[in-house]
mmCIF file with all atom_site columns, C-alpha atoms in Angstrom:
data_model
loop_
_atom_site.group_PDB
_atom_site.id
_atom_site.type_symbol
_atom_site.label_atom_id
_atom_site.label_alt_id
_atom_site.label_comp_id
_atom_site.label_asym_id
_atom_site.label_entity_id
_atom_site.label_seq_id
_atom_site.pdbx_PDB_ins_code
_atom_site.Cartn_x
_atom_site.Cartn_y
_atom_site.Cartn_z
_atom_site.occupancy
_atom_site.B_iso_or_equiv
_atom_site.pdbx_formal_charge
_atom_site.auth_seq_id
_atom_site.auth_comp_id
_atom_site.auth_asym_id
_atom_site.auth_atom_id
_atom_site.pdbx_PDB_model_num
ATOM 1   C CA . PHE A 1 1   ? 12.380  107.017 159.151 1.00 62.00 ? 1   PHE A CA 1
ATOM 2   C CA . LEU A 1 2   ? 10.148  103.948 158.710 1.00 62.00 ? 2   LEU A CA 1
ATOM 3   C CA . LEU A 1 3   ? 12.958  101.945 157.106 1.00 62.00 ? 3   LEU A CA 1
ATOM 4   C CA . PHE A 1 4   ? 15.341  102.860 159.937 1.00 57.00 ? 4   PHE A CA 1
ATOM 5   C CA . TYR A 1 5   ? 12.700  101.824 162.490 1.00 51.00 ? 5   TYR A CA 1
ATOM 6   C CA . GLN A 1 6   ? 12.124  98.469  160.793 1.00 62.00 ? 6   GLN A CA 1
ATOM 7   C CA . ILE A 1 7   ? 15.848  97.729  160.562 1.00 61.00 ? 7   ILE A CA 1
ATOM 8   C CA . THR A 1 8   ? 16.363  98.681  164.214 1.00 58.00 ? 8   THR A CA 1
ATOM 9   C CA . LYS A 1 9   ? 13.399  96.557  165.319 1.00 51.00 ? 9   LYS A CA 1
ATOM 10  C CA . ALA A 1 10  ? 14.616  93.561  163.294 1.00 50.00 ? 10  ALA A CA 1
ATOM 11  C CA . TYR A 1 11  ? 18.155  93.900  164.681 1.00 44.00 ? 11  TYR A CA 1
ATOM 12  C CA . THR A 1 12  ? 16.854  94.137  168.252 1.00 48.00 ? 12  THR A CA 1
ATOM 13  C CA . GLU A 1 13  ? 14.697  91.036  167.826 1.00 50.00 ? 13  GLU A CA 1
ATOM 14  C CA . VAL A 1 14  ? 17.462  88.948  166.216 1.00 45.00 ? 14  VAL A CA 1
ATOM 15  C CA . ASN A 1 15  ? 20.025  90.146  168.768 1.00 49.00 ? 15  ASN A CA 1
ATOM 16  C CA . SER A 1 16  ? 17.754  89.147  171.657 1.00 50.00 ? 16  SER A CA 1
ATOM 17  C CA . TRP A 1 17  ? 18.003  85.491  170.540 1.00 49.00 ? 17  TRP A CA 1
ATOM 18  C CA . LYS A 1 18  ? 21.795  85.341  170.152 1.00 52.00 ? 18  LYS A CA 1
ATOM 19  C CA . ASP A 1 19  ? 22.517  83.915  173.605 1.00 56.00 ? 19  ASP A CA 1
ATOM 20  C CA . ILE A 1 20  ? 19.783  81.283  173.490 1.00 62.00 ? 20  ILE A CA 1
ATOM 21  C CA . SER A 1 21  ? 20.898  77.989  171.992 1.00 78.00 ? 21  SER A CA 1
ATOM 22  C CA . TYR A 1 22  ? 18.576  75.135  171.057 1.00 79.00 ? 22  TYR A CA 1
ATOM 23  C CA . ASN A 1 23  ? 21.647  72.937  170.730 1.00 85.00 ? 23  ASN A CA 1
ATOM 24  C CA . GLU A 1 24  ? 22.689  73.616  174.339 1.00 86.00 ? 24  GLU A CA 1
ATOM 25  C CA . TYR A 1 25  ? 19.138  72.964  175.552 1.00 84.00 ? 25  TYR A CA 1
ATOM 26  C CA . SER A 1 26  ? 18.831  69.665  173.692 1.00 88.00 ? 26  SER A CA 1
ATOM 27  C CA . MET A 1 27  ? 22.343  68.548  174.681 1.00 88.00 ? 27  MET A CA 1
ATOM 28  C CA . GLU A 1 28  ? 21.542  69.139  178.351 1.00 88.00 ? 28  GLU A CA 1
ATOM 29  C CA . ILE A 1 29  ? 18.508  66.899  177.993 1.00 91.00 ? 29  ILE A CA 1
ATOM 30  C CA . ALA A 1 30  ? 20.414  64.266  175.988 1.00 91.00 ? 30  ALA A CA 1
ATOM 31  C CA . GLU A 1 31  ? 23.027  64.103  178.749 1.00 91.00 ? 31  GLU A CA 1
ATOM 32  C CA . TYR A 1 32  ? 20.364  62.611  181.026 1.00 92.00 ? 32  TYR A CA 1
ATOM 33  C CA . THR A 1 33  ? 18.116  60.738  178.572 1.00 93.00 ? 33  THR A CA 1
ATOM 34  C CA . GLY A 1 34  ? 20.848  59.084  176.523 1.00 88.00 ? 34  GLY A CA 1
ATOM 35  C CA . ASN A 1 35  ? 20.436  57.869  172.955 1.00 87.00 ? 35  ASN A CA 1
ATOM 36  C CA . SER A 1 36  ? 17.670  55.324  173.418 1.00 88.00 ? 36  SER A CA 1
ATOM 37  C CA . GLY A 1 37  ? 14.366  54.951  175.189 1.00 93.00 ? 37  GLY A CA 1
ATOM 38  C CA . LYS A 1 38  ? 11.142  56.846  174.647 1.00 96.00 ? 38  LYS A CA 1
ATOM 39  C CA . VAL A 1 39  ? 10.748  60.347  176.026 1.00 97.00 ? 39  VAL A CA 1
ATOM 40  C CA . LEU A 1 40  ? 7.536   62.206  176.856 1.00 96.00 ? 40  LEU A CA 1
ATOM 41  C CA . ALA A 1 41  ? 8.253   65.875  176.166 1.00 94.00 ? 41  ALA A CA 1
ATOM 42  C CA . ASN A 1 42  ? 7.338   69.101  174.422 1.00 88.00 ? 42  ASN A CA 1
ATOM 43  C CA . THR A 1 43  ? 7.206   68.813  170.610 1.00 86.00 ? 43  THR A CA 1
ATOM 44  C CA . ASN A 1 44  ? 10.219  71.095  170.234 1.00 85.00 ? 44  ASN A CA 1
ATOM 45  C CA . LEU A 1 45  ? 12.461  68.139  171.142 1.00 88.00 ? 45  LEU A CA 1
ATOM 46  C CA . ALA A 1 46  ? 11.527  66.386  167.893 1.00 87.00 ? 46  ALA A CA 1
ATOM 47  C CA . PHE A 1 47  ? 14.620  67.899  166.275 1.00 85.00 ? 47  PHE A CA 1
ATOM 48  C CA . SER A 1 48  ? 17.023  66.480  168.843 1.00 86.00 ? 48  SER A CA 1
ATOM 49  C CA . LEU A 1 49  ? 15.636  62.983  169.511 1.00 90.00 ? 49  LEU A CA 1
ATOM 50  C CA . ASP A 1 50  ? 15.996  60.092  167.093 1.00 90.00 ? 50  ASP A CA 1
ATOM 51  C CA . TYR A 1 51  ? 12.874  59.198  165.129 1.00 91.00 ? 51  TYR A CA 1
ATOM 52  C CA . GLY A 1 52  ? 10.385  57.250  167.218 1.00 92.00 ? 52  GLY A CA 1
ATOM 53  C CA . ARG A 1 53  ? 11.730  58.336  170.617 1.00 95.00 ? 53  ARG A CA 1
ATOM 54  C CA . LEU A 1 54  ? 9.430   61.336  171.198 1.00 95.00 ? 54  LEU A CA 1
ATOM 55  C CA . CYS A 1 55  ? 5.982   60.996  172.684 1.00 94.00 ? 55  CYS A CA 1
ATOM 56  C CA . SER A 1 56  ? 4.636   64.529  172.714 1.00 90.00 ? 56  SER A CA 1
ATOM 57  C CA . TYR A 1 57  ? 2.430   66.104  175.349 1.00 87.00 ? 57  TYR A CA 1
ATOM 58  C CA . SER A 1 58  ? 0.046   66.585  172.420 1.00 85.00 ? 58  SER A CA 1
ATOM 59  C CA . ASP A 1 59  ? -0.386  62.812  172.246 1.00 85.00 ? 59  ASP A CA 1
ATOM 60  C CA . LEU A 1 60  ? -1.776  62.755  175.777 1.00 84.00 ? 60  LEU A CA 1
ATOM 61  C CA . ASP A 1 61  ? -5.245  63.421  174.386 1.00 79.00 ? 61  ASP A CA 1
ATOM 62  C CA . GLN A 1 62  ? -5.336  59.596  174.184 1.00 76.00 ? 62  GLN A CA 1
ATOM 63  C CA . VAL A 1 63  ? -5.455  59.567  177.990 1.00 76.00 ? 63  VAL A CA 1
ATOM 64  C CA . ILE A 1 64  ? -8.709  61.512  177.813 1.00 73.00 ? 64  ILE A CA 1
ATOM 65  C CA . ALA A 1 65  ? -10.190 59.818  174.735 1.00 76.00 ? 65  ALA A CA 1
ATOM 66  C CA . LYS A 1 66  ? -9.475  56.271  175.898 1.00 80.00 ? 66  LYS A CA 1
ATOM 67  C CA . LYS A 1 67  ? -10.204 57.041  179.554 1.00 82.00 ? 67  LYS A CA 1
ATOM 68  C CA . LEU A 1 68  ? -6.728  55.924  180.555 1.00 84.00 ? 68  LEU A CA 1
ATOM 69  C CA . LYS A 1 69  ? -4.720  56.861  183.591 1.00 89.00 ? 69  LYS A CA 1
ATOM 70  C CA . PHE A 1 70  ? -1.532  58.802  182.989 1.00 92.00 ? 70  PHE A CA 1
ATOM 71  C CA . SER A 1 71  ? 0.422   55.759  184.216 1.00 93.00 ? 71  SER A CA 1
ATOM 72  C CA . ASP A 1 72  ? -1.351  53.547  181.642 1.00 92.00 ? 72  ASP A CA 1
ATOM 73  C CA . TYR A 1 73  ? -0.214  55.860  178.848 1.00 92.00 ? 73  TYR A CA 1
ATOM 74  C CA . ILE A 1 74  ? 3.377   55.758  180.108 1.00 95.00 ? 74  ILE A CA 1
ATOM 75  C CA . GLU A 1 75  ? 3.331   51.966  180.355 1.00 94.00 ? 75  GLU A CA 1
ATOM 76  C CA . LEU A 1 76  ? 1.606   51.391  176.985 1.00 92.00 ? 76  LEU A CA 1
ATOM 77  C CA . ASN A 1 77  ? 4.129   53.604  175.213 1.00 93.00 ? 77  ASN A CA 1
ATOM 78  C CA . LYS A 1 78  ? 7.135   52.244  177.134 1.00 96.00 ? 78  LYS A CA 1
ATOM 79  C CA . ILE A 1 79  ? 8.217   55.756  178.112 1.00 97.00 ? 79  ILE A CA 1
ATOM 80  C CA . GLU A 1 80  ? 11.485  55.835  180.038 1.00 97.00 ? 80  GLU A CA 1
ATOM 81  C CA . TYR A 1 81  ? 11.916  59.579  180.558 1.00 97.00 ? 81  TYR A CA 1
ATOM 82  C CA . ILE A 1 82  ? 9.535   62.458  181.159 1.00 97.00 ? 82  ILE A CA 1
ATOM 83  C CA . ILE A 1 83  ? 10.580  66.038  180.497 1.00 96.00 ? 83  ILE A CA 1
ATOM 84  C CA . TRP A 1 84  ? 8.181   68.085  182.635 1.00 95.00 ? 84  TRP A CA 1
ATOM 85  C CA . THR A 1 85  ? 8.277   71.791  181.871 1.00 91.00 ? 85  THR A CA 1
ATOM 86  C CA . GLU A 1 86  ? 6.805   74.669  183.806 1.00 91.00 ? 86  GLU A CA 1
ATOM 87  C CA . GLU A 1 87  ? 4.613   75.359  180.778 1.00 90.00 ? 87  GLU A CA 1
ATOM 88  C CA . LEU A 1 88  ? 2.295   72.547  181.875 1.00 90.00 ? 88  LEU A CA 1
ATOM 89  C CA . ASP A 1 89  ? 1.826   74.160  185.280 1.00 90.00 ? 89  ASP A CA 1
ATOM 90  C CA . ILE A 1 90  ? 1.085   77.513  183.619 1.00 88.00 ? 90  ILE A CA 1
ATOM 91  C CA . ILE A 1 91  ? -1.488  75.915  181.316 1.00 86.00 ? 91  ILE A CA 1
ATOM 92  C CA . VAL A 1 92  ? -3.346  74.364  184.242 1.00 90.00 ? 92  VAL A CA 1
ATOM 93  C CA . LYS A 1 93  ? -3.243  77.562  186.322 1.00 90.00 ? 93  LYS A CA 1
ATOM 94  C CA . GLU A 1 94  ? -4.570  79.670  183.433 1.00 85.00 ? 94  GLU A CA 1
ATOM 95  C CA . ARG A 1 95  ? -6.990  77.176  181.939 1.00 83.00 ? 95  ARG A CA 1
ATOM 96  C CA . PRO A 1 96  ? -8.782  77.126  179.615 1.00 85.00 ? 96  PRO A CA 1
ATOM 97  C CA . VAL A 1 97  ? -6.775  79.882  177.883 1.00 81.00 ? 97  VAL A CA 1
ATOM 98  C CA . TRP A 1 98  ? -3.994  77.603  176.575 1.00 80.00 ? 98  TRP A CA 1
ATOM 99  C CA . ASN A 1 99  ? -5.956  74.379  176.007 1.00 81.00 ? 99  ASN A CA 1
ATOM 100 C CA . ASP A 1 100 ? -5.258  74.631  172.275 1.00 81.00 ? 100 ASP A CA 1
ATOM 101 C CA . LEU A 1 101 ? -1.637  73.597  172.843 1.00 78.00 ? 101 LEU A CA 1
ATOM 102 C CA . TYR A 1 102 ? -2.153  70.132  174.321 1.00 77.00 ? 102 TYR A CA 1
ATOM 103 C CA . GLY A 1 103 ? -5.872  69.844  174.924 1.00 76.00 ? 103 GLY A CA 1
ATOM 104 C CA . ASN A 1 104 ? -7.398  70.073  178.374 1.00 80.00 ? 104 ASN A CA 1
ATOM 105 C CA . ILE A 1 105 ? -4.552  68.652  180.452 1.00 84.00 ? 105 ILE A CA 1
ATOM 106 C CA . TYR A 1 106 ? -6.420  69.399  183.677 1.00 84.00 ? 106 TYR A CA 1
ATOM 107 C CA . SER A 1 107 ? -8.176  66.040  183.497 1.00 84.00 ? 107 SER A CA 1
ATOM 108 C CA . TYR A 1 108 ? -4.904  64.103  183.980 1.00 87.00 ? 108 TYR A CA 1
ATOM 109 C CA . TYR A 1 109 ? -2.648  66.773  185.520 1.00 91.00 ? 109 TYR A CA 1
ATOM 110 C CA . ASP A 1 110 ? -2.976  65.617  189.163 1.00 93.00 ? 110 ASP A CA 1
ATOM 111 C CA . ASP A 1 111 ? -2.512  61.993  188.104 1.00 93.00 ? 111 ASP A CA 1
ATOM 112 C CA . ALA A 1 112 ? 0.631   62.975  186.178 1.00 94.00 ? 112 ALA A CA 1
ATOM 113 C CA . VAL A 1 113 ? 2.092   64.923  189.118 1.00 96.00 ? 113 VAL A CA 1
ATOM 114 C CA . SER A 1 114 ? 1.391   61.985  191.419 1.00 97.00 ? 114 SER A CA 1
ATOM 115 C CA . PHE A 1 115 ? 3.059   59.626  188.933 1.00 97.00 ? 115 PHE A CA 1
ATOM 116 C CA . LEU A 1 116 ? 6.148   61.851  188.804 1.00 97.00 ? 116 LEU A CA 1
ATOM 117 C CA . ASP A 1 117 ? 6.306   61.984  192.601 1.00 97.00 ? 117 ASP A CA 1
ATOM 118 C CA . ASN A 1 118 ? 5.804   58.245  193.165 1.00 97.00 ? 118 ASN A CA 1
ATOM 119 C CA . LYS A 1 119 ? 6.964   56.363  190.078 1.00 98.00 ? 119 LYS A CA 1
ATOM 120 C CA . CYS A 1 120 ? 9.888   58.448  188.845 1.00 98.00 ? 120 CYS A CA 1
ATOM 121 C CA . THR A 1 121 ? 13.239  59.789  189.965 1.00 98.00 ? 121 THR A CA 1
ATOM 122 C CA . LEU A 1 122 ? 14.158  63.391  189.259 1.00 98.00 ? 122 LEU A CA 1
ATOM 123 C CA . VAL A 1 123 ? 17.537  63.243  187.501 1.00 97.00 ? 123 VAL A CA 1
ATOM 124 C CA . LYS A 1 124 ? 17.948  66.871  186.415 1.00 96.00 ? 124 LYS A CA 1
ATOM 125 C CA . ASP A 1 125 ? 16.346  70.226  187.148 1.00 95.00 ? 125 ASP A CA 1
ATOM 126 C CA . PHE A 1 126 ? 17.406  73.277  185.135 1.00 93.00 ? 126 PHE A CA 1
ATOM 127 C CA . ARG A 1 127 ? 16.045  76.495  183.642 1.00 91.00 ? 127 ARG A CA 1
ATOM 128 C CA . ASN A 1 128 ? 15.809  78.051  180.188 1.00 86.00 ? 128 ASN A CA 1
ATOM 129 C CA . LYS A 1 129 ? 14.168  81.208  178.805 1.00 84.00 ? 129 LYS A CA 1
ATOM 130 C CA . ILE A 1 130 ? 12.775  79.827  175.551 1.00 80.00 ? 130 ILE A CA 1
ATOM 131 C CA . TYR A 1 131 ? 12.353  76.111  175.055 1.00 82.00 ? 131 TYR A CA 1
ATOM 132 C CA . PRO A 1 132 ? 10.367  75.024  178.125 1.00 76.00 ? 132 PRO A CA 1
ATOM 133 C CA . VAL A 1 133 ? 7.389   77.050  176.852 1.00 82.00 ? 133 VAL A CA 1
ATOM 134 C CA . ARG A 1 134 ? 5.658   77.178  173.476 1.00 78.00 ? 134 ARG A CA 1
ATOM 135 C CA . ILE A 1 135 ? 3.501   80.092  174.622 1.00 73.00 ? 135 ILE A CA 1
ATOM 136 C CA . VAL A 1 136 ? 5.081   83.003  172.753 1.00 76.00 ? 136 VAL A CA 1
ATOM 137 C CA . ASP A 1 137 ? 3.799   85.551  175.288 1.00 79.00 ? 137 ASP A CA 1
ATOM 138 C CA . TYR A 1 138 ? 5.963   83.864  177.925 1.00 77.00 ? 138 TYR A CA 1
ATOM 139 C CA . MET A 1 139 ? 9.161   83.248  175.952 1.00 75.00 ? 139 MET A CA 1
ATOM 140 C CA . LYS A 1 140 ? 12.176  85.244  177.102 1.00 79.00 ? 140 LYS A CA 1
ATOM 141 C CA . LYS A 1 141 ? 10.225  86.863  179.973 1.00 80.00 ? 141 LYS A CA 1
ATOM 142 C CA . ARG A 1 142 ? 12.152  84.829  182.567 1.00 83.00 ? 142 ARG A CA 1
ATOM 143 C CA . GLU A 1 143 ? 13.730  81.420  182.961 1.00 82.00 ? 143 GLU A CA 1
ATOM 144 C CA . TYR A 1 144 ? 11.332  78.472  183.115 1.00 84.00 ? 144 TYR A CA 1
ATOM 145 C CA . GLN A 1 145 ? 11.897  75.231  184.947 1.00 91.00 ? 145 GLN A CA 1
ATOM 146 C CA . VAL A 1 146 ? 12.623  71.956  183.171 1.00 93.00 ? 146 VAL A CA 1
ATOM 147 C CA . LYS A 1 147 ? 12.613  68.703  185.124 1.00 96.00 ? 147 LYS A CA 1
ATOM 148 C CA . ILE A 1 148 ? 13.905  65.454  183.697 1.00 96.00 ? 148 ILE A CA 1
ATOM 149 C CA . TYR A 1 149 ? 12.463  62.334  185.309 1.00 98.00 ? 149 TYR A CA 1
ATOM 150 C CA . LYS A 1 150 ? 13.546  58.718  184.875 1.00 97.00 ? 150 LYS A CA 1
ATOM 151 C CA . VAL A 1 151 ? 10.528  56.400  185.043 1.00 98.00 ? 151 VAL A CA 1
ATOM 152 C CA . HIS A 1 152 ? 10.992  53.512  187.482 1.00 97.00 ? 152 HIS A CA 1
ATOM 153 C CA . PRO A 1 153 ? 10.987  50.143  185.705 1.00 90.00 ? 153 PRO A CA 1
ATOM 154 C CA . GLY A 1 154 ? 7.953   47.879  186.074 1.00 74.00 ? 154 GLY A CA 1
#
C-alpha cells in the first residue's frame, strides 16, 4: 500500500506541473524586454536572460546598506526594465515573515512603487501560477500578477 501511495503522490505532483511552462513565461517577458538592456527581476529569470542582464531583487540590499534611493540603484545599474511581481506586495503585507528572500524590502518599497508610477511605463501586465513567486506555499494556489515596466530614459 505504501508503494502505491508514493507512486500516486509522485504522479499527482508531476502531473500538476505539466501545463506550467518556464519557457512560455520567459518568452513572454523577452517579448517586451528584448535581447539587451539590464532587467531588475526575480532570480528565476537568470536562466532566460543573457549573462550580465539580470539585477536581482536580492541585490537591492545595496539600497539599504548604502542608504540609496530606489531610483539611485536603478540609475547606477543602468536598469532599463523592471519586472515587478505580486510576490513583492505579498512580502511587504506579511512582513517580516518572508524577509529572508530579499531582505527587508519595506524600507524602499514605497519609493519603488512611486518610481514605477512616475518614472516608468507599464508595457505588459500578465499572470502566472508559478514563476512570479518564489514562496513555495503560494505557488500554484492562484495566478499572480507580473508587470513589466520600461524605465524612462534620463
